[in-house]
PDB file of C-alpha atoms and ligand atoms in Angstrom:
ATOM      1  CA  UNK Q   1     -75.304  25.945 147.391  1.00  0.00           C
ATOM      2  CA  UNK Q   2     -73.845  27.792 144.470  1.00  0.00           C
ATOM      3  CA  UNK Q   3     -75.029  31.359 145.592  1.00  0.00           C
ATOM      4  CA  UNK Q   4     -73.366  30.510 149.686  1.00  0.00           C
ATOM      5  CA  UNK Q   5     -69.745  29.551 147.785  1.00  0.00           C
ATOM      6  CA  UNK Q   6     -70.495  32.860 145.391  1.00  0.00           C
ATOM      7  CA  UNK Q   7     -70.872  34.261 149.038  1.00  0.00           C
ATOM      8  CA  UNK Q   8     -67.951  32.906 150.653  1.00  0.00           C
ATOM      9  CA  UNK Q   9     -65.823  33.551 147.870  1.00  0.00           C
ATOM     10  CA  UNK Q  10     -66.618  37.477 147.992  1.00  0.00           C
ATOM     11  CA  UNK Q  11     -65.998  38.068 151.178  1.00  0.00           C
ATOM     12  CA  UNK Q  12     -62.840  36.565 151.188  1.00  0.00           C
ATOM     13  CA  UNK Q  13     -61.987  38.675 148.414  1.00  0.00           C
ATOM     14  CA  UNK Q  14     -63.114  41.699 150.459  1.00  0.00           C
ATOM     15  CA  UNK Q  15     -61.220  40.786 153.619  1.00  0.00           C
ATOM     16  CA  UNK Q  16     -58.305  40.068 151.193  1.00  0.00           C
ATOM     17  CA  UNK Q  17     -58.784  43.768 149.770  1.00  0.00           C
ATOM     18  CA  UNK Q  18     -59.024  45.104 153.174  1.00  0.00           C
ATOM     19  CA  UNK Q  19     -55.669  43.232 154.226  1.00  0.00           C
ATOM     20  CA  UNK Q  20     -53.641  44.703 151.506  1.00  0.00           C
ATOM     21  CA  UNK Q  21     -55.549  48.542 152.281  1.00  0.00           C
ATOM     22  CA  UNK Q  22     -53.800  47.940 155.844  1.00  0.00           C
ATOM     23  CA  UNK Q  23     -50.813  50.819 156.508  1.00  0.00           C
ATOM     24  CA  UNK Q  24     -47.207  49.716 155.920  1.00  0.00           C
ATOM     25  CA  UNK Q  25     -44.480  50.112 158.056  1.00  0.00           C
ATOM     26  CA  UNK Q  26     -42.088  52.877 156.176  1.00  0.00           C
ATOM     27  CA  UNK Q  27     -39.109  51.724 154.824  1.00  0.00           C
ATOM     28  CA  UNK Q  28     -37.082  54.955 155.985  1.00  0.00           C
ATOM     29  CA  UNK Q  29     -35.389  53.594 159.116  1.00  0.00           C
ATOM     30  CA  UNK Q  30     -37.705  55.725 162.309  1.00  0.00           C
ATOM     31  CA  UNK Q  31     -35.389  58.694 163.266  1.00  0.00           C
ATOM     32  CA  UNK Q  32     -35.906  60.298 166.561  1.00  0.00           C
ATOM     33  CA  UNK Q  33     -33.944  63.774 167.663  1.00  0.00           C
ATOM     34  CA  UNK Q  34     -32.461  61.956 170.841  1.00  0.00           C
ATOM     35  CA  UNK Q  35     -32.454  58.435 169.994  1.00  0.00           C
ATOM     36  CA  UNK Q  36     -31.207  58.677 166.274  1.00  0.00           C
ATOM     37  CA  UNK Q  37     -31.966  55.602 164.123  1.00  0.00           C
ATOM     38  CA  UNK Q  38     -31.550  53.133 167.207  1.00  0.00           C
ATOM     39  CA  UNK Q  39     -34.654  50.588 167.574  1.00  0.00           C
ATOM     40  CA  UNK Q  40     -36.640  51.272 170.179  1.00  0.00           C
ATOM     41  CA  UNK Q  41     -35.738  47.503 171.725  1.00  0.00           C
ATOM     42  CA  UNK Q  42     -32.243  48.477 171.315  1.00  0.00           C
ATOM     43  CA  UNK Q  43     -30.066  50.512 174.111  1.00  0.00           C
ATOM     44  CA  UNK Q  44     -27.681  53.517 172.246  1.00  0.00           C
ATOM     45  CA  UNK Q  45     -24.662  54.488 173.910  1.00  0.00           C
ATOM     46  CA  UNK Q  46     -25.472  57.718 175.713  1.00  0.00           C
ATOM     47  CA  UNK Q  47     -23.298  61.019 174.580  1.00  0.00           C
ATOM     48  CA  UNK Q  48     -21.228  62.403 177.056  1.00  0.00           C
ATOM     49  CA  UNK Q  49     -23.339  65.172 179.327  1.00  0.00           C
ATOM     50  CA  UNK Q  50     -21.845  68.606 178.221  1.00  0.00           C
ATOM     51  CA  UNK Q  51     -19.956  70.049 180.791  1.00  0.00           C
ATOM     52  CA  UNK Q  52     -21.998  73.082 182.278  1.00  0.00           C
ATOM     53  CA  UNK Q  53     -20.728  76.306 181.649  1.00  0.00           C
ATOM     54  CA  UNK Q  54     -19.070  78.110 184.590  1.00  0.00           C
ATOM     55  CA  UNK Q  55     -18.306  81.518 183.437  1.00  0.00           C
ATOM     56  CA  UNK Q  56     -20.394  83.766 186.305  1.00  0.00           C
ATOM     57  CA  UNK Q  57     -21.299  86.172 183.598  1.00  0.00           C
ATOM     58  CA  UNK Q  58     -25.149  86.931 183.665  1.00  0.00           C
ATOM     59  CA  UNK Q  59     -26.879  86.255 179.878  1.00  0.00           C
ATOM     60  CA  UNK Q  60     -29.401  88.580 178.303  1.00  0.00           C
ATOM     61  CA  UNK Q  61     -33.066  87.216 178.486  1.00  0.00           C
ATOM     62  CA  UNK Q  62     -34.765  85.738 174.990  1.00  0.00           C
ATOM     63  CA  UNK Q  63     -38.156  87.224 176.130  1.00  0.00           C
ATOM     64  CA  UNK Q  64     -40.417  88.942 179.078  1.00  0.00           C
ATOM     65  CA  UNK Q  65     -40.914  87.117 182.376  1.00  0.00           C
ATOM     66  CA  UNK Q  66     -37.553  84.247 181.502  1.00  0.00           C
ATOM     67  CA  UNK Q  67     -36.505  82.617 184.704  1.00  0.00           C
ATOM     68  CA  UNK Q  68     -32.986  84.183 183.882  1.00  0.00           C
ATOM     69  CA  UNK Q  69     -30.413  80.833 183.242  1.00  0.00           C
ATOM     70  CA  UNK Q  70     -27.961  80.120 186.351  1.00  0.00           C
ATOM     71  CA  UNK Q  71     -24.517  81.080 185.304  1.00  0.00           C
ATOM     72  CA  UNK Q  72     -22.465  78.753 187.557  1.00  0.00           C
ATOM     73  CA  UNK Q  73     -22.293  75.617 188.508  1.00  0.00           C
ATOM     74  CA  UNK Q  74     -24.626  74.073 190.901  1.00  0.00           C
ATOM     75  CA  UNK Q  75     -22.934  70.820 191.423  1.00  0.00           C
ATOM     76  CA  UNK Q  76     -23.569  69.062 195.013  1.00  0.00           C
ATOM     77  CA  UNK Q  77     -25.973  72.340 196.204  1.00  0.00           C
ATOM     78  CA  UNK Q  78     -28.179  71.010 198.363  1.00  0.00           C
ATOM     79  CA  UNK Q  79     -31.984  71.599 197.375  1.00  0.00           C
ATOM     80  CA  UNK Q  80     -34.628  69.398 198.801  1.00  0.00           C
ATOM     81  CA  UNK Q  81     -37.322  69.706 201.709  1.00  0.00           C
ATOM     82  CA  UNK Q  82     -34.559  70.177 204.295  1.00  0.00           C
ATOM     83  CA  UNK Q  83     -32.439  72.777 203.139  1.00  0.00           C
ATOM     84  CA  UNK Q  84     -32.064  75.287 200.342  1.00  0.00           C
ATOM     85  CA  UNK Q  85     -28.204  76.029 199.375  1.00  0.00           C
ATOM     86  CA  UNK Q  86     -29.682  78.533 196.773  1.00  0.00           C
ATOM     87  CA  UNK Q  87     -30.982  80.793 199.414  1.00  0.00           C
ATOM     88  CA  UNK Q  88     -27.781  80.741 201.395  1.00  0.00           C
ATOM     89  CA  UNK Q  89     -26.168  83.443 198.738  1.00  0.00           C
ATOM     90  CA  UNK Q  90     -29.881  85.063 196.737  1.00  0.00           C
ATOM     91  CA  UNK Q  91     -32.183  85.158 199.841  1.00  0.00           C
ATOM     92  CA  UNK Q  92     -32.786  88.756 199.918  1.00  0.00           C
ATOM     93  CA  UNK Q  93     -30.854  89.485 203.077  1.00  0.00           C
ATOM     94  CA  UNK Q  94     -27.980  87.556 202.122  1.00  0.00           C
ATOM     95  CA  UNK Q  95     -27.024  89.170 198.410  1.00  0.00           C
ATOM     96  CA  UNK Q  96     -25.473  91.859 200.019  1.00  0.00           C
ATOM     97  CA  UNK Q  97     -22.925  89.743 202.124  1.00  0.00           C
ATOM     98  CA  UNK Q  98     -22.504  86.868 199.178  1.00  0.00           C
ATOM     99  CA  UNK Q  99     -22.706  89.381 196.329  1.00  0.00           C
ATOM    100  CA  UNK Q 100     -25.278  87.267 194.354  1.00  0.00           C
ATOM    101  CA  UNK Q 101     -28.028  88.637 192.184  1.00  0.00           C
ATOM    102  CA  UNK Q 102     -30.868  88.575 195.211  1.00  0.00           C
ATOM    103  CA  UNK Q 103     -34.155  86.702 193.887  1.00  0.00           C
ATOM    104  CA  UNK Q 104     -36.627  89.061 192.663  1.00  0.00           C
ATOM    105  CA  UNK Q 105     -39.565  89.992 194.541  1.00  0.00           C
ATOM    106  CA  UNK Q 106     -42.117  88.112 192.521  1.00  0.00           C
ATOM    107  CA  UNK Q 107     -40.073  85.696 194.794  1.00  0.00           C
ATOM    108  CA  UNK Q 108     -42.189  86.344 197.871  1.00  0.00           C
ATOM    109  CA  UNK Q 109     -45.508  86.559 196.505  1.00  0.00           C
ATOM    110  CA  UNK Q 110     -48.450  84.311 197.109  1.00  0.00           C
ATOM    111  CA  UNK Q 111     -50.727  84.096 193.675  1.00  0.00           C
ATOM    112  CA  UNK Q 112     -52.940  86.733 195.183  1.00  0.00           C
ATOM    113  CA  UNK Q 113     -49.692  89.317 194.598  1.00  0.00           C
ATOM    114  CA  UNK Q 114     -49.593  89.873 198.376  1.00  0.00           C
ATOM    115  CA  UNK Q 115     -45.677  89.796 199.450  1.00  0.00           C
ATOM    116  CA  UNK Q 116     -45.182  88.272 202.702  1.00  0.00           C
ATOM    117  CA  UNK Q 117     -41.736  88.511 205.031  1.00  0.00           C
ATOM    118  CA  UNK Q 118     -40.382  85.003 203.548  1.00  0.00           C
ATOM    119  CA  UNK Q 119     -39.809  83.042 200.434  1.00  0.00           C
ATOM    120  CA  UNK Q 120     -43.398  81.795 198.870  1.00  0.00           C
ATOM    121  CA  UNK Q 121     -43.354  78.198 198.982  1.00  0.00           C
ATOM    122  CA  UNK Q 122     -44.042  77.939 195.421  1.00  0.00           C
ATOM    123  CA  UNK Q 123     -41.055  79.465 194.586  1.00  0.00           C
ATOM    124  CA  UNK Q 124     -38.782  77.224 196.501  1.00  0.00           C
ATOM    125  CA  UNK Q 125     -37.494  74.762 194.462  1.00  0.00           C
ATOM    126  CA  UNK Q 126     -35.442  76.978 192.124  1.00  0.00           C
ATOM    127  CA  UNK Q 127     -34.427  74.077 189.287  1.00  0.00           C
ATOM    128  CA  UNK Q 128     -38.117  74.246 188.621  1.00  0.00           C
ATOM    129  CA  UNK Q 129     -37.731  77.005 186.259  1.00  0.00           C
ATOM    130  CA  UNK Q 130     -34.079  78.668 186.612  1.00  0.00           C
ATOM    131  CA  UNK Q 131     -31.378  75.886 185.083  1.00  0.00           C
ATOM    132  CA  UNK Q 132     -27.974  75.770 184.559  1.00  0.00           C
ATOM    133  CA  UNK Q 133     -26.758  75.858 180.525  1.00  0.00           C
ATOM    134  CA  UNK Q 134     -24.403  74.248 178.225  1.00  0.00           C
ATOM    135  CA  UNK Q 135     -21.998  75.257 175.039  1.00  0.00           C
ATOM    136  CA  UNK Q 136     -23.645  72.426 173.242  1.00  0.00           C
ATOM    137  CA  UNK Q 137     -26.019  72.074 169.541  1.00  0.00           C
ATOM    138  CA  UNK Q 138     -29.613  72.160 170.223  1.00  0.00           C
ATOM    139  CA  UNK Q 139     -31.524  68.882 169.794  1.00  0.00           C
ATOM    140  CA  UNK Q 140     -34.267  69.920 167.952  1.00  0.00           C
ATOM    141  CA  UNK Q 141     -35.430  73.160 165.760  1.00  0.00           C
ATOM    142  CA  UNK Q 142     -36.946  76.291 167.248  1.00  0.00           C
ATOM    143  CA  UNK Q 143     -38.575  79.346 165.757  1.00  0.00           C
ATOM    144  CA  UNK Q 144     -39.687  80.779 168.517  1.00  0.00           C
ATOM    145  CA  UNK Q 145     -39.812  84.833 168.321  1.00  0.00           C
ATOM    146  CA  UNK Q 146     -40.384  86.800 171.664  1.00  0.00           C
ATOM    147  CA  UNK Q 147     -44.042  89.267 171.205  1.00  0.00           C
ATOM    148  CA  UNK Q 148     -41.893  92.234 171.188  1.00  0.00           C
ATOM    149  CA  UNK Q 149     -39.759  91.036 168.113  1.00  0.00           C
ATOM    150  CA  UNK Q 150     -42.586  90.702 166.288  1.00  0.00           C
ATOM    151  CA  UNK Q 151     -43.807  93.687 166.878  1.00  0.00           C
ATOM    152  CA  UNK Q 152     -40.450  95.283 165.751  1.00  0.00           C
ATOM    153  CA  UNK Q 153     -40.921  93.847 162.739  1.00  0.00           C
ATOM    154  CA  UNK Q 154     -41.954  96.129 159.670  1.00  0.00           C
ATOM    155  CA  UNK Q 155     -45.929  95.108 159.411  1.00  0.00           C
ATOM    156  CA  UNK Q 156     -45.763  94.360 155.292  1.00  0.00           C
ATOM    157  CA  UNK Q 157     -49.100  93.538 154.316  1.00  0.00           C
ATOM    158  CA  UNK Q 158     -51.079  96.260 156.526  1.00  0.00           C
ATOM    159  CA  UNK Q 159     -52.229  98.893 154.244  1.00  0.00           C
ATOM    160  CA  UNK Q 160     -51.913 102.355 155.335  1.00  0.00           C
TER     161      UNK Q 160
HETATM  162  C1  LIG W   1     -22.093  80.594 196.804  1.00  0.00           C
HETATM  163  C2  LIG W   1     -23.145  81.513 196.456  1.00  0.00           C
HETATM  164  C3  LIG W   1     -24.207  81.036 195.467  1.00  0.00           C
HETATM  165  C4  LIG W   1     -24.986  79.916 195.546  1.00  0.00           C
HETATM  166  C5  LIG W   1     -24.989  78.826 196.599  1.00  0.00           C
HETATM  167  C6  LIG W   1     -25.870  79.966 194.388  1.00  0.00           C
HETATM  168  N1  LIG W   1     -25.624  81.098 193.647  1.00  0.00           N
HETATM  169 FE1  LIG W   1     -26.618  81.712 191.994  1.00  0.00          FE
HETATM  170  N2  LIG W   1     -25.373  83.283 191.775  1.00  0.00           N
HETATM  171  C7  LIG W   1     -24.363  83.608 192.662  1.00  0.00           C
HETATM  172  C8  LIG W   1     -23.634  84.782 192.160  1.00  0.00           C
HETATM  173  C9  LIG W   1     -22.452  85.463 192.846  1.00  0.00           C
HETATM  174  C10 LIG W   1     -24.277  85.151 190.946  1.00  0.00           C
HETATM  175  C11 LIG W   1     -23.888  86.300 190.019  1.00  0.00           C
HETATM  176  C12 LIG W   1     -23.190  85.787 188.776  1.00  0.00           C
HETATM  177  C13 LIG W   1     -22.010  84.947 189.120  1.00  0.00           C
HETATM  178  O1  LIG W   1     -21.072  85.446 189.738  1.00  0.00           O
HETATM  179  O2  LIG W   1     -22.061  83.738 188.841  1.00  0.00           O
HETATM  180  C14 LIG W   1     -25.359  84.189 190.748  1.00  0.00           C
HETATM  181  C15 LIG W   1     -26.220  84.212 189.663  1.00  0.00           C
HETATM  182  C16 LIG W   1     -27.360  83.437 189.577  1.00  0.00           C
HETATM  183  C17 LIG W   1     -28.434  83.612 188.604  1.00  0.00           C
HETATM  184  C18 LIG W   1     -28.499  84.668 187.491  1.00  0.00           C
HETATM  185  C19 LIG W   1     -29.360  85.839 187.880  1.00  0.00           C
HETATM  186  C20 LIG W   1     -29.623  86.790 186.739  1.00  0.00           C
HETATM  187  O3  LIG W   1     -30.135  87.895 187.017  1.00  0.00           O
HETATM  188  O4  LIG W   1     -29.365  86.451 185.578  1.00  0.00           O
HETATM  189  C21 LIG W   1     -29.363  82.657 188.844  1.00  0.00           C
HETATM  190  C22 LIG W   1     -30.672  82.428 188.100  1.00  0.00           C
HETATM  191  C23 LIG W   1     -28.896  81.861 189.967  1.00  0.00           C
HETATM  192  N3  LIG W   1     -27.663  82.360 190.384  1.00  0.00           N
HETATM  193  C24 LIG W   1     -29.569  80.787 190.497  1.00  0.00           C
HETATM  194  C25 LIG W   1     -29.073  79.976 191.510  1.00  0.00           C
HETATM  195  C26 LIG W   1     -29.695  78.740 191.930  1.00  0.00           C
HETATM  196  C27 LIG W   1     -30.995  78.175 191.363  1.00  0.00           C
HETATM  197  C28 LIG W   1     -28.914  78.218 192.916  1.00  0.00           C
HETATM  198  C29 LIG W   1     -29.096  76.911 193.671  1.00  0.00           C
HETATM  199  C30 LIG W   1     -29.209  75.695 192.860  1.00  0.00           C
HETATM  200  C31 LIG W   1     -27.818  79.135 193.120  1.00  0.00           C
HETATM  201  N4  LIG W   1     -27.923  80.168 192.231  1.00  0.00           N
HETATM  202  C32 LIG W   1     -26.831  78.995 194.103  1.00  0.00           C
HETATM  203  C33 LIG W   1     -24.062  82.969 193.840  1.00  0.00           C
HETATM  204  C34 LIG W   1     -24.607  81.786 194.269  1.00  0.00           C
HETATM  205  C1  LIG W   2     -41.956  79.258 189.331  1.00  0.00           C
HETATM  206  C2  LIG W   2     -40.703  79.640 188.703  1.00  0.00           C
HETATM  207  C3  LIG W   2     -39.564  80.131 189.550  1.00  0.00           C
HETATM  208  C4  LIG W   2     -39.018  79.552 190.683  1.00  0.00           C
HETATM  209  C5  LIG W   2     -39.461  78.267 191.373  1.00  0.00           C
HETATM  210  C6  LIG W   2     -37.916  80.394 191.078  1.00  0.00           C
HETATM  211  N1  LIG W   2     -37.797  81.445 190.209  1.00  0.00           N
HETATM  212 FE1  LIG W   2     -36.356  82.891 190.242  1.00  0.00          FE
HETATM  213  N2  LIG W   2     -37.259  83.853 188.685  1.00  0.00           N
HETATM  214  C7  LIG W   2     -38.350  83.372 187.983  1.00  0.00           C
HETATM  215  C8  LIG W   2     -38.727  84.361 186.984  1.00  0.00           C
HETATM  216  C9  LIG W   2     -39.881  84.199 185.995  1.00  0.00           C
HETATM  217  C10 LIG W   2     -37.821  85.434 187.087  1.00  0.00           C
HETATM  218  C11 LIG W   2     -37.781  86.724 186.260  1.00  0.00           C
HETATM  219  C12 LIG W   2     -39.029  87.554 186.451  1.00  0.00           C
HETATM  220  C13 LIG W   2     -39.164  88.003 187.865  1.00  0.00           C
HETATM  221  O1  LIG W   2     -38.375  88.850 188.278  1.00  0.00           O
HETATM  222  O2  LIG W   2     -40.046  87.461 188.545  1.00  0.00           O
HETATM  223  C14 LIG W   2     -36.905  85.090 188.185  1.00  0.00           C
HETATM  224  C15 LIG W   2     -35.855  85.881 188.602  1.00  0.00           C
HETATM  225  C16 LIG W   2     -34.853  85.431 189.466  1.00  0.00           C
HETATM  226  C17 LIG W   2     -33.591  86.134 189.716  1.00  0.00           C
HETATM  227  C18 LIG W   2     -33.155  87.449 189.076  1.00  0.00           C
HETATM  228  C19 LIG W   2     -33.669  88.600 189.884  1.00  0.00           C
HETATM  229  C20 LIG W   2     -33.354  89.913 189.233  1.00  0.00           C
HETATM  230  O3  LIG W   2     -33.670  90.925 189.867  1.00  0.00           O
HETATM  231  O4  LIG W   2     -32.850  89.955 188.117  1.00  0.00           O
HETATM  232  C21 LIG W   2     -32.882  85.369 190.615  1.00  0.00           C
HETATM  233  C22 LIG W   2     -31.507  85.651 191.155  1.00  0.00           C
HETATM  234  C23 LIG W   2     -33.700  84.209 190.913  1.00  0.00           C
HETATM  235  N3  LIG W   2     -34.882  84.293 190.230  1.00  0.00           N
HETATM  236  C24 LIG W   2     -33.317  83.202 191.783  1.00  0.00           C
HETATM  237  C25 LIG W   2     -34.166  82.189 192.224  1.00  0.00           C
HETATM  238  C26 LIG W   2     -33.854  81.283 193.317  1.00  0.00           C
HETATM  239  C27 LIG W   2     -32.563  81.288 194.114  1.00  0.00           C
HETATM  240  C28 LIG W   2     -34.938  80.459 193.457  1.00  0.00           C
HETATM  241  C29 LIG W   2     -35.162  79.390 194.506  1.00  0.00           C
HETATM  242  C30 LIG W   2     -35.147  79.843 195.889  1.00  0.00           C
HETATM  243  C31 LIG W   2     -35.909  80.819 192.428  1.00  0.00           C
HETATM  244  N4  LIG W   2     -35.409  81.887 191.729  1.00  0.00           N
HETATM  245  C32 LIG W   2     -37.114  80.171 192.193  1.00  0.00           C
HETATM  246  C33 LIG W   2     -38.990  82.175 188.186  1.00  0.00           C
HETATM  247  C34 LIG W   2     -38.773  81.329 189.259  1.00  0.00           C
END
């Protein structure tokens, strides 16, 4: 009888050990780039959406093969299975008449390179990649340097 209480008692203690071993919640209130320090069961007020900049100049590229950013606004342009605004000023044969940048011929290849007479259907939906910009702070940190800055860069530790 003694031994089974011994028993009893031990494993208690054990569980009791393994309780207190458990992870604790941080005290640092959870900080999140978009959300701030708002619980999750909690609704923030949104900020106001940045008003998109409109200046028609076209920007530099921040590395090789960029979907160059859209300039202009693109407020109420139709895009969606039935019609393409886009196309209606950078299809090919209407850049000269419009006086928009024409798409580039990567445009009207199929993934086997071959260019065909229309727009390849996996390029139709232009806010896939190409996307208007803002004036506004980024959101979170980035170090990102394009393959050809690096190379630029004077190689330090190679020995020569
Ligand atoms: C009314 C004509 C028109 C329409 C519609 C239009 N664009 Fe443009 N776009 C232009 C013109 C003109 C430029 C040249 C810069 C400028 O004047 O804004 C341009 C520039 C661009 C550029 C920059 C190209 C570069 O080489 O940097 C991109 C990308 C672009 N437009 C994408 C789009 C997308 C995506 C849509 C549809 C959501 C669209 N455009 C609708 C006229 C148009
Ligand atoms: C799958 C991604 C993707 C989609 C979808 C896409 N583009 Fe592009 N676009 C690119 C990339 C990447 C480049 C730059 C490299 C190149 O020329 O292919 C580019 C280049 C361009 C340029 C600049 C051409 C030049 O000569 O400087 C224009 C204008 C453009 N796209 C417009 C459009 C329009 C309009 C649509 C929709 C009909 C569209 N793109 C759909 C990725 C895309």
């Amino acid at each position: 009888m003694r031994t089974l209480i011994a028993i009893v008692i031990t494993s208690l203690l054990a569980l009791a050990a393994l309780a207190i071993a458990q992870p604790t919640v941080p005290g640092v209130p959870f900080h999140d780039a978009l959300r701030g320090t708002a619980p999750l069961d909690e609704e923030p007020k949104a900020p106001l959406i940045a008003p998109t900049e409109n200046k028609d100049v076209i920007r530099g590229l921040n590395y090789a093969q960029q979907p160059p950013t859209i300039p202009h606004k693109i407020d109420n342009y139709q895009l969606d299975k039935n019609a393409n605004r886009c196309l209606a000023c950078h299809a090919r044969s209407r850049a000269e008449e419009s006086g928009a940048v024409p798409v580039a011929v990567s445009h009207y290849m199929d993934r086997e390179s071959a260019v065909s007479g229309h727009l390849s259907p996996r390029r139709y939906f232009c806010t896939q990649c190409h996307v208007p910009q803002a004036d506004t702070k980024p959101l979170v940190g980035n170090s990102f340097v394009a393959v050809e800055d690096i190379r630029q860069q004077p190689a330090k530790t190679k020995k020569r």
